[in-house]
Coordinates of C-alpha atoms and ligand atoms in Angstrom, one line a residue:
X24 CA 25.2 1.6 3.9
X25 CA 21.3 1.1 3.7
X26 CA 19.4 1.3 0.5
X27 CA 15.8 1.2 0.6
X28 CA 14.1 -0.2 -2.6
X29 CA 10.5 -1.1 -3.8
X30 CA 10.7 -4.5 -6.0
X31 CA 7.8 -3.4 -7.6
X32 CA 5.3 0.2 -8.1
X33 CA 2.9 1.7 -10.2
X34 CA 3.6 4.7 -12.7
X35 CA 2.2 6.6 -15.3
X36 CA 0.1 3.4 -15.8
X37 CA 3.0 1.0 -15.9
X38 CA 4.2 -1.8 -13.4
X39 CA 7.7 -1.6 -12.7
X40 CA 9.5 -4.2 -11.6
X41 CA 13.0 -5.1 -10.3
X42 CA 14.4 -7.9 -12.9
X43 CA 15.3 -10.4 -10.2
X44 CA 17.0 -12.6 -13.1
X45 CA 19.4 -9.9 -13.5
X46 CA 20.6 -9.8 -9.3
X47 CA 22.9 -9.1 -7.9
X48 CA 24.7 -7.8 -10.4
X49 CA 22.5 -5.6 -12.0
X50 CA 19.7 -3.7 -10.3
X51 CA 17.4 -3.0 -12.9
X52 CA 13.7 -2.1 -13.2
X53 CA 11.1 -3.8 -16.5
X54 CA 8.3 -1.6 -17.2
X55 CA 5.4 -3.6 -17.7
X56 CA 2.1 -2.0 -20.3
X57 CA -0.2 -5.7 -20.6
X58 CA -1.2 -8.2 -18.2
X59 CA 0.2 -11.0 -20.3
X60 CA 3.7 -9.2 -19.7
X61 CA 3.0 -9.2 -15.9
X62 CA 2.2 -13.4 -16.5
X63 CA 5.4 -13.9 -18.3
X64 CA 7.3 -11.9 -15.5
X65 CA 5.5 -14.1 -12.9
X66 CA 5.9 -17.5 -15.0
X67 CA 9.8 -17.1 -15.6
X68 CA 10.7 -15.4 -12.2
X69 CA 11.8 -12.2 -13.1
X70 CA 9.5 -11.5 -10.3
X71 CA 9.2 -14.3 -7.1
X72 CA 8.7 -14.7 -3.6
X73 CA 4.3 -15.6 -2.8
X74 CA 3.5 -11.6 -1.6
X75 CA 5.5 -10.2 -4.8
X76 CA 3.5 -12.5 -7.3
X77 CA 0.3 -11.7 -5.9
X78 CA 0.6 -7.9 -6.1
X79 CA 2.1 -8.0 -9.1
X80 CA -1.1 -9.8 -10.5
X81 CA -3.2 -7.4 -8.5
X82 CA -1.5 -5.3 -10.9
X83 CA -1.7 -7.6 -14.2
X84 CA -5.5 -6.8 -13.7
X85 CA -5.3 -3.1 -13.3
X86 CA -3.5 -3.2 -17.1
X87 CA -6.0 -5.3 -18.2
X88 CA -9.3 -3.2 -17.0
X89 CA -7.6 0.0 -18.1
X90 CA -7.2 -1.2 -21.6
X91 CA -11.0 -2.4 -21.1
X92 CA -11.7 1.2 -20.2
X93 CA -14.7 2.9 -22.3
X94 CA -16.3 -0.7 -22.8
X95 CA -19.5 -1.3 -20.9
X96 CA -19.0 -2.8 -17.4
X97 CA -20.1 -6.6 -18.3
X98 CA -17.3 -6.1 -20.7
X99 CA -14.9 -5.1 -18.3
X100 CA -15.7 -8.1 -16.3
X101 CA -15.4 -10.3 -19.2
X102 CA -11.5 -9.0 -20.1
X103 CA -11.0 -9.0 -16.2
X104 CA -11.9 -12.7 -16.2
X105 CA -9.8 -13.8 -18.8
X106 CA -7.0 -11.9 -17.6
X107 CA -7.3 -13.3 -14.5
X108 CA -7.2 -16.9 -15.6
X109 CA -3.9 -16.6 -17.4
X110 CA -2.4 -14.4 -14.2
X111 CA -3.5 -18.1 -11.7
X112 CA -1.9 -20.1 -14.3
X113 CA 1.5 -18.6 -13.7
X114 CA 2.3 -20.6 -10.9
X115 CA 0.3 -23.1 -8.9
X116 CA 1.8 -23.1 -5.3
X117 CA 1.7 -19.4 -3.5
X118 CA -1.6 -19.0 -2.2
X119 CA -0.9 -15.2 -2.2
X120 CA -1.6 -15.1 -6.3
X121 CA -5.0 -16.4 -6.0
X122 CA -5.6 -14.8 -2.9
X123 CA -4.2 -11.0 -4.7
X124 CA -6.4 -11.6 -7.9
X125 CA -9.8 -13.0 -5.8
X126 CA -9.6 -9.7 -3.6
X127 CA -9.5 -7.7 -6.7
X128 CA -12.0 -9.4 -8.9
X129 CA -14.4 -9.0 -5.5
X130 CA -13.9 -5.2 -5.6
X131 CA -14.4 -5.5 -9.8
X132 CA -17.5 -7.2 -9.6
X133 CA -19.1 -4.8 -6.7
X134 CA -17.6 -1.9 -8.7
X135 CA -19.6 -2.9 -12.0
X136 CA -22.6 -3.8 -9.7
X137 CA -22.7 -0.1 -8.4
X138 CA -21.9 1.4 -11.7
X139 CA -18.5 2.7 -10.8
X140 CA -15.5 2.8 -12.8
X141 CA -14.1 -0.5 -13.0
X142 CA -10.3 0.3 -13.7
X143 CA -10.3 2.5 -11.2
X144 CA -11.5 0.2 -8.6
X145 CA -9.0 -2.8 -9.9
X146 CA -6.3 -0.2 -9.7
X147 CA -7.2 0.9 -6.0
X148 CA -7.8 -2.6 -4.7
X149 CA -3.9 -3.7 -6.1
X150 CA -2.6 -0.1 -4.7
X151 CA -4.5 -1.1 -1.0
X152 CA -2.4 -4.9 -1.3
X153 CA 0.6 -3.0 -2.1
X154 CA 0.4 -0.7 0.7
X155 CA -1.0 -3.1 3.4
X156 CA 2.2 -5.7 2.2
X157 CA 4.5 -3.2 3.7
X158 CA 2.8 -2.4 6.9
X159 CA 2.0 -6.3 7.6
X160 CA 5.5 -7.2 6.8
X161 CA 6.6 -4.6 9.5
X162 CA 4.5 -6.0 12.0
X163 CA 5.9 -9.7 11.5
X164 CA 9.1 -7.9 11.9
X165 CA 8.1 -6.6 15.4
X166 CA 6.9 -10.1 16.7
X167 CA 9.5 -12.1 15.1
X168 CA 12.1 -9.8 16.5
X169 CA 11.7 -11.0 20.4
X170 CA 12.7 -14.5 19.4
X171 CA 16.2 -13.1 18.4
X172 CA 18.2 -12.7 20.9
X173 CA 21.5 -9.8 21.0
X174 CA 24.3 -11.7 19.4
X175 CA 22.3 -14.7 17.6
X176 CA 23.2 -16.7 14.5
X177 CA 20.2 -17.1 12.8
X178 CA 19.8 -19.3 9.7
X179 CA 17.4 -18.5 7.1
X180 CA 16.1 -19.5 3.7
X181 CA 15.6 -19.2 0.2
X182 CA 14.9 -15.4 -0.4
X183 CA 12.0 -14.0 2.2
X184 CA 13.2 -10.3 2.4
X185 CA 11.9 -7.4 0.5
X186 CA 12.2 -8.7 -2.8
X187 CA 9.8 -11.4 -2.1
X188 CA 7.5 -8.7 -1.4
X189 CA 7.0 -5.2 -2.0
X190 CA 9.5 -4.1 0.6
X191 CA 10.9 -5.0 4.5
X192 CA 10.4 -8.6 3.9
X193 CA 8.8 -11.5 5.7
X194 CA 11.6 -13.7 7.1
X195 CA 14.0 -11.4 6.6
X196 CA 12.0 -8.4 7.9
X197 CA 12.3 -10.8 11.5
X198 CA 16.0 -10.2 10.8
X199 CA 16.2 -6.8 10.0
X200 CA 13.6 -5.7 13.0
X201 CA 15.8 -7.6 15.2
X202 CA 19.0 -5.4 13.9
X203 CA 17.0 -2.3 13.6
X204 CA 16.3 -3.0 17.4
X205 CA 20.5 -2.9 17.9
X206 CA 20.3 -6.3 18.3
X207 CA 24.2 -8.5 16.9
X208 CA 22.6 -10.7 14.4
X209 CA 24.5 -13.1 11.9
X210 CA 23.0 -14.7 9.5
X211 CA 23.9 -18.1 7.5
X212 CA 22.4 -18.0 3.9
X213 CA 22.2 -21.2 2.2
X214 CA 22.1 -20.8 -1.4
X215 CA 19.1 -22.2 -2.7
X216 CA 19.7 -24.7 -5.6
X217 CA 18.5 -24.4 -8.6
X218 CA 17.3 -21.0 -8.7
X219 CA 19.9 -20.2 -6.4
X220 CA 17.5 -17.2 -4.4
X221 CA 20.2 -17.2 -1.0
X222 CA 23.4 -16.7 -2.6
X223 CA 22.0 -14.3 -5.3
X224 CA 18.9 -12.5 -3.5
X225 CA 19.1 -12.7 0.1
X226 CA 23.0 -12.1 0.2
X227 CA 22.4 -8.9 -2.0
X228 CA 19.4 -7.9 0.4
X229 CA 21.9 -8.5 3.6
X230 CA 24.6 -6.6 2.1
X231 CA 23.1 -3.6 1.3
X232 CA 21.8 -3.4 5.0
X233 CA 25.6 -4.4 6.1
X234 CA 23.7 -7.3 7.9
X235 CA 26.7 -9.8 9.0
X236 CA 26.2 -12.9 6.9
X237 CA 27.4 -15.8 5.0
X238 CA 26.2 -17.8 1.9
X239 CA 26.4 -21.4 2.6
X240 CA 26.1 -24.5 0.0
X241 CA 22.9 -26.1 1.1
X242 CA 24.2 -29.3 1.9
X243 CA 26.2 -27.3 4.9
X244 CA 23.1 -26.2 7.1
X245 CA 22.9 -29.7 9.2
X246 CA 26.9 -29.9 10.0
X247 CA 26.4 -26.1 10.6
X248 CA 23.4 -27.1 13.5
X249 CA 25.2 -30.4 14.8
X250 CA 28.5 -28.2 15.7
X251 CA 25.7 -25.8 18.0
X252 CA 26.5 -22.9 15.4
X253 CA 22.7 -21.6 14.6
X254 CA 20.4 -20.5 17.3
X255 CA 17.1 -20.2 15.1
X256 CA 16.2 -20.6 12.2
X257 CA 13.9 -18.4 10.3
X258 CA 11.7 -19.2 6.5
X259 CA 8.9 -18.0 5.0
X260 CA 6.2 -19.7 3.2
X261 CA 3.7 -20.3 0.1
X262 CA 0.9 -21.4 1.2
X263 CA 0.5 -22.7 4.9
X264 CA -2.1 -24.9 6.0
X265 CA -4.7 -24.2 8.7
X266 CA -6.7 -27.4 8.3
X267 CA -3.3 -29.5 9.1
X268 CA -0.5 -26.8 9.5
X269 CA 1.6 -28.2 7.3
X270 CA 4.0 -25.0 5.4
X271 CA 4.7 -25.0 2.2
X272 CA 8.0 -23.4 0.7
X273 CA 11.0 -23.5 -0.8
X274 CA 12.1 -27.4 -2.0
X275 CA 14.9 -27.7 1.0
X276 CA 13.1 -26.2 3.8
X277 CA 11.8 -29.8 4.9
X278 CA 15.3 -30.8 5.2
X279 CA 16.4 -27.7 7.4
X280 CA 13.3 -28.5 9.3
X281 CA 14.4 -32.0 9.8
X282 CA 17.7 -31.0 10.8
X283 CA 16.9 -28.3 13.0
X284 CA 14.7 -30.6 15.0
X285 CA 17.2 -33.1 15.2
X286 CA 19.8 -30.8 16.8
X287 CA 17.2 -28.9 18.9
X288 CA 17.3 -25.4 17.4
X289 CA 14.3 -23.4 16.9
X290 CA 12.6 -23.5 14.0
X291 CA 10.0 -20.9 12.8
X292 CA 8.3 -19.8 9.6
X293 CA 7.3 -15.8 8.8
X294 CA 4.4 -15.4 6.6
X295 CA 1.3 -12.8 6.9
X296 CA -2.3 -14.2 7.1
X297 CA -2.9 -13.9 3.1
X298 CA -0.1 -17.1 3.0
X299 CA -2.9 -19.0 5.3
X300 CA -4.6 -21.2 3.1
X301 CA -8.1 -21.5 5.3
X302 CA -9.5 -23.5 2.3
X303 CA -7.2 -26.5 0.9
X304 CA -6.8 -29.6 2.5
X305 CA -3.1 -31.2 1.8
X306 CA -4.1 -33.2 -1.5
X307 CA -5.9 -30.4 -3.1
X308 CA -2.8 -28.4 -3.6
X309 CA -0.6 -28.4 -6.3
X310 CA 3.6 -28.6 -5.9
X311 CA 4.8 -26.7 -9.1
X312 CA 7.0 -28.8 -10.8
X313 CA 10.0 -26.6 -12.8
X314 CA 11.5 -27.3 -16.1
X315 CA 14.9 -29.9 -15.3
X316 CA 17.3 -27.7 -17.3
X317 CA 17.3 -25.0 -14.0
X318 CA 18.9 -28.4 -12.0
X319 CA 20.8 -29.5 -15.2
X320 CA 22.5 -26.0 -15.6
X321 CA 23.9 -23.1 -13.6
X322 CA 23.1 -19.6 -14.7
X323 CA 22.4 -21.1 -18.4
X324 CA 25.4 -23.4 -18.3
X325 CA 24.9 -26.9 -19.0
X326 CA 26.6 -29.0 -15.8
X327 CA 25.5 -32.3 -16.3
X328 CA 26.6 -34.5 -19.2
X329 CA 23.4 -34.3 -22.3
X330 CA 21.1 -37.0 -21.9
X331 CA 20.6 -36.9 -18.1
X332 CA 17.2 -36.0 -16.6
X333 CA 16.2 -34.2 -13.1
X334 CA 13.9 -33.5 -10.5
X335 CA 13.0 -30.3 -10.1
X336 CA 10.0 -29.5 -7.2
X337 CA 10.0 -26.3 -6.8
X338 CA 8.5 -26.3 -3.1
X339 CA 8.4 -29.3 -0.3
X340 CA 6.2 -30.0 2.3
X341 CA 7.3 -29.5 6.1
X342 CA 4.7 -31.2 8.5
X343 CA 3.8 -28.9 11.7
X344 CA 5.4 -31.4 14.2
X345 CA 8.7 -29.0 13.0
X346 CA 7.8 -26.1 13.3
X347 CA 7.8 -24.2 16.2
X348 CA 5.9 -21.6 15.8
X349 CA 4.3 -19.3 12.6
X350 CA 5.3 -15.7 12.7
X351 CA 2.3 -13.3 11.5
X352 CA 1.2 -9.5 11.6
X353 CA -0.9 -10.7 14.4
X354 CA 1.7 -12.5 16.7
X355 CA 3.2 -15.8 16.7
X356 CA 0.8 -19.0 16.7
X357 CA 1.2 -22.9 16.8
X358 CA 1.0 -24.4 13.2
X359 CA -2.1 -26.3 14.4
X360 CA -3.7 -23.0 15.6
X361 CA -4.2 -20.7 12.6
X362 CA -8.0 -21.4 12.6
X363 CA -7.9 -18.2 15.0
X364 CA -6.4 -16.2 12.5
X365 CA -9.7 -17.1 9.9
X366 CA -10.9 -13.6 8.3
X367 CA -14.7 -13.4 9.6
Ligands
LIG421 O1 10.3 -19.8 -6.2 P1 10.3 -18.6 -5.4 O2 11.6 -17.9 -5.4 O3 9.1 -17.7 -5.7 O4 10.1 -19.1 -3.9 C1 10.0 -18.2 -2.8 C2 9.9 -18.8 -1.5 O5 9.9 -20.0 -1.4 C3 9.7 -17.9 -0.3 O6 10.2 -18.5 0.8 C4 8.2 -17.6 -0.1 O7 7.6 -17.2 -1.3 C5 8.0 -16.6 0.9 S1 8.5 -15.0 0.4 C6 8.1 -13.9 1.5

């Protein structure tokens, strides 16, 4: 069976979203009215995954200068602003969000400069990210797909399909190119603790493509590689970057990294060029750091005994000595290479 969904779109001056909280076992749509609603959504993970949260907020600020509507245009700006700052709050590690609300704030300011409506600018600018997510992820299909040979067991991680972004998916969009291509793939699915985004997202995303897969306990992925049972594997990212090419994702993908290079299997990372973060330097970015009860429970039930404390990085740091390659819309590159990719 194949079901085609959008995790997120625009109606009647609403954002809808799919409630990620609520998968796999209910697929269910929010409707969103205020940009502080779009921040909540963002901040608690009813919506995730770095191209989802930016064009969400691409989105927050379309509510925001609609409700500004009628004010003068410095006005606009002003409400824009504000908005804007709460929206970069929400979480500090995916470039994507900051790199969704700049491009829209750009297009606000020129549009106020030239006396144009403002909302309708904001709204066009998040409708353009939204469109161009699909189309990009599509084309990192395409390239990733040649490294997936008929027949391959491909390990992946964390949730990088569709409901990371708007639809077709980054790492997962390698996967499903590669199938769509009549290509045997099977796919290993490690489950992701805490917020457990494999065994709830990506195995929901795999089944409704009837993509051959398993979930995994994390812990499994290196014993998995030493017995020669995964030919690649395949992540996406949250910021990547081009000063150093070191990728940023998913807290676990720096162990998978590890492993994978210790048993010689290919490891690459999916992301378009708005994950390239042309900017930072290593130091200057920020690991978001998760409340400890997501560690401490399971689906809201406490697992460890009251009084104990945990860790909980939401993202690690995998140097580019491990990766083999970085999948993009415009091909595949070295992780020290991405310089090239530097929008003029
Ligand atoms: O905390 P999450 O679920 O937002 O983290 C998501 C990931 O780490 C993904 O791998 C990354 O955002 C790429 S999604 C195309």
């Amino acid at each position: 069976m194949r079901r085609e969904f959008r995790t997120l779109y625009w109606r009647n001056s609403r954002l809808y979203l799919i409630d990620q909280k609520a998968l796999p076992h209910r697929l269910r749509y929010v409707a969103l009215s205020d940009y502080r609603q779009v921040a909540k959504a963002i901040k608690d993970m009813t919506v995730r995954g770095a191209p989802a949260i930016g064009v969400a907020a691409a989105y927050g600020l379309a509510l925001a200068a609609l409700k500004a509507r009628g004010s003068d245009p410095l006005k606009v700006l002003e409400r824009l602003q504000k908005a804007a700052d709460v929206l970069r709050s929400t979480r500090p590690t995916a470039v994507n969000l900051f790199w969704a609300i700049e491009r829209v704030m750009v297009r606000a300011e020129a549009a106020a400069r030239d006396g144009d409506d403002v909302a309708r600018a904001v709204l066009e600018e998040a409708h353009a990210i939204a469109e161009e997510d699909v189309k990009v992820n599509r084309a990192i299909g395409m390239h990733g797909a040649q490294l997936i040979r008929d027949g391959a067991k491909v390990m992946t991680y964390c949730n990088a399909g569709a409901l990371a972004t708007v639809g077709y998916g980054t790492a997962l969009g390698v996967i499903r190119a590669a199938v769509e291509q009549g290509k045997r793939v099977f796919v290993y699915v490690p489950e992701t603790r805490p917020k457990l985004q494999g065994a709830r997202l990506t195995s929901f995303e795999l089944k409704l493509e009837g993509i051959e897969h398993k979930v995994i306990p994390d812990n499994t992925a290196a014993y998995l590689m030493s017995r020669g049972e995964v030919d690649l594997v395949v992540v996406g990212a949250d910021r990547i970057l081009a000063s150093s090419g070191h990728v940023i994702n998913k807290i676990g993908t720096l162990s998978l990294a590890i492993a994978a290079n210790y048993f010689n299997v290919p490891f690459y990372v999916a992301a378009p060029i708005s994950t390239i973060d042309f900017r930072r330097t290593l130091s200057e970015v920020r690991i978001e750091e998760r409340d400890e009860r997501e560690v401490l429970e399971v689906m809201g039930r406490r697992i460890a005994p009251k009084g104990a404390r945990a860790i909980n990085y939401s993202f690690d740091v995998t140097p580019p000595n491990l990766v083999r390659g970085i999948i993009t819309e415009k091909g595949i590159f070295g992780p020290t290479e991405l310089y090239k990719l530097q929008p003029q």
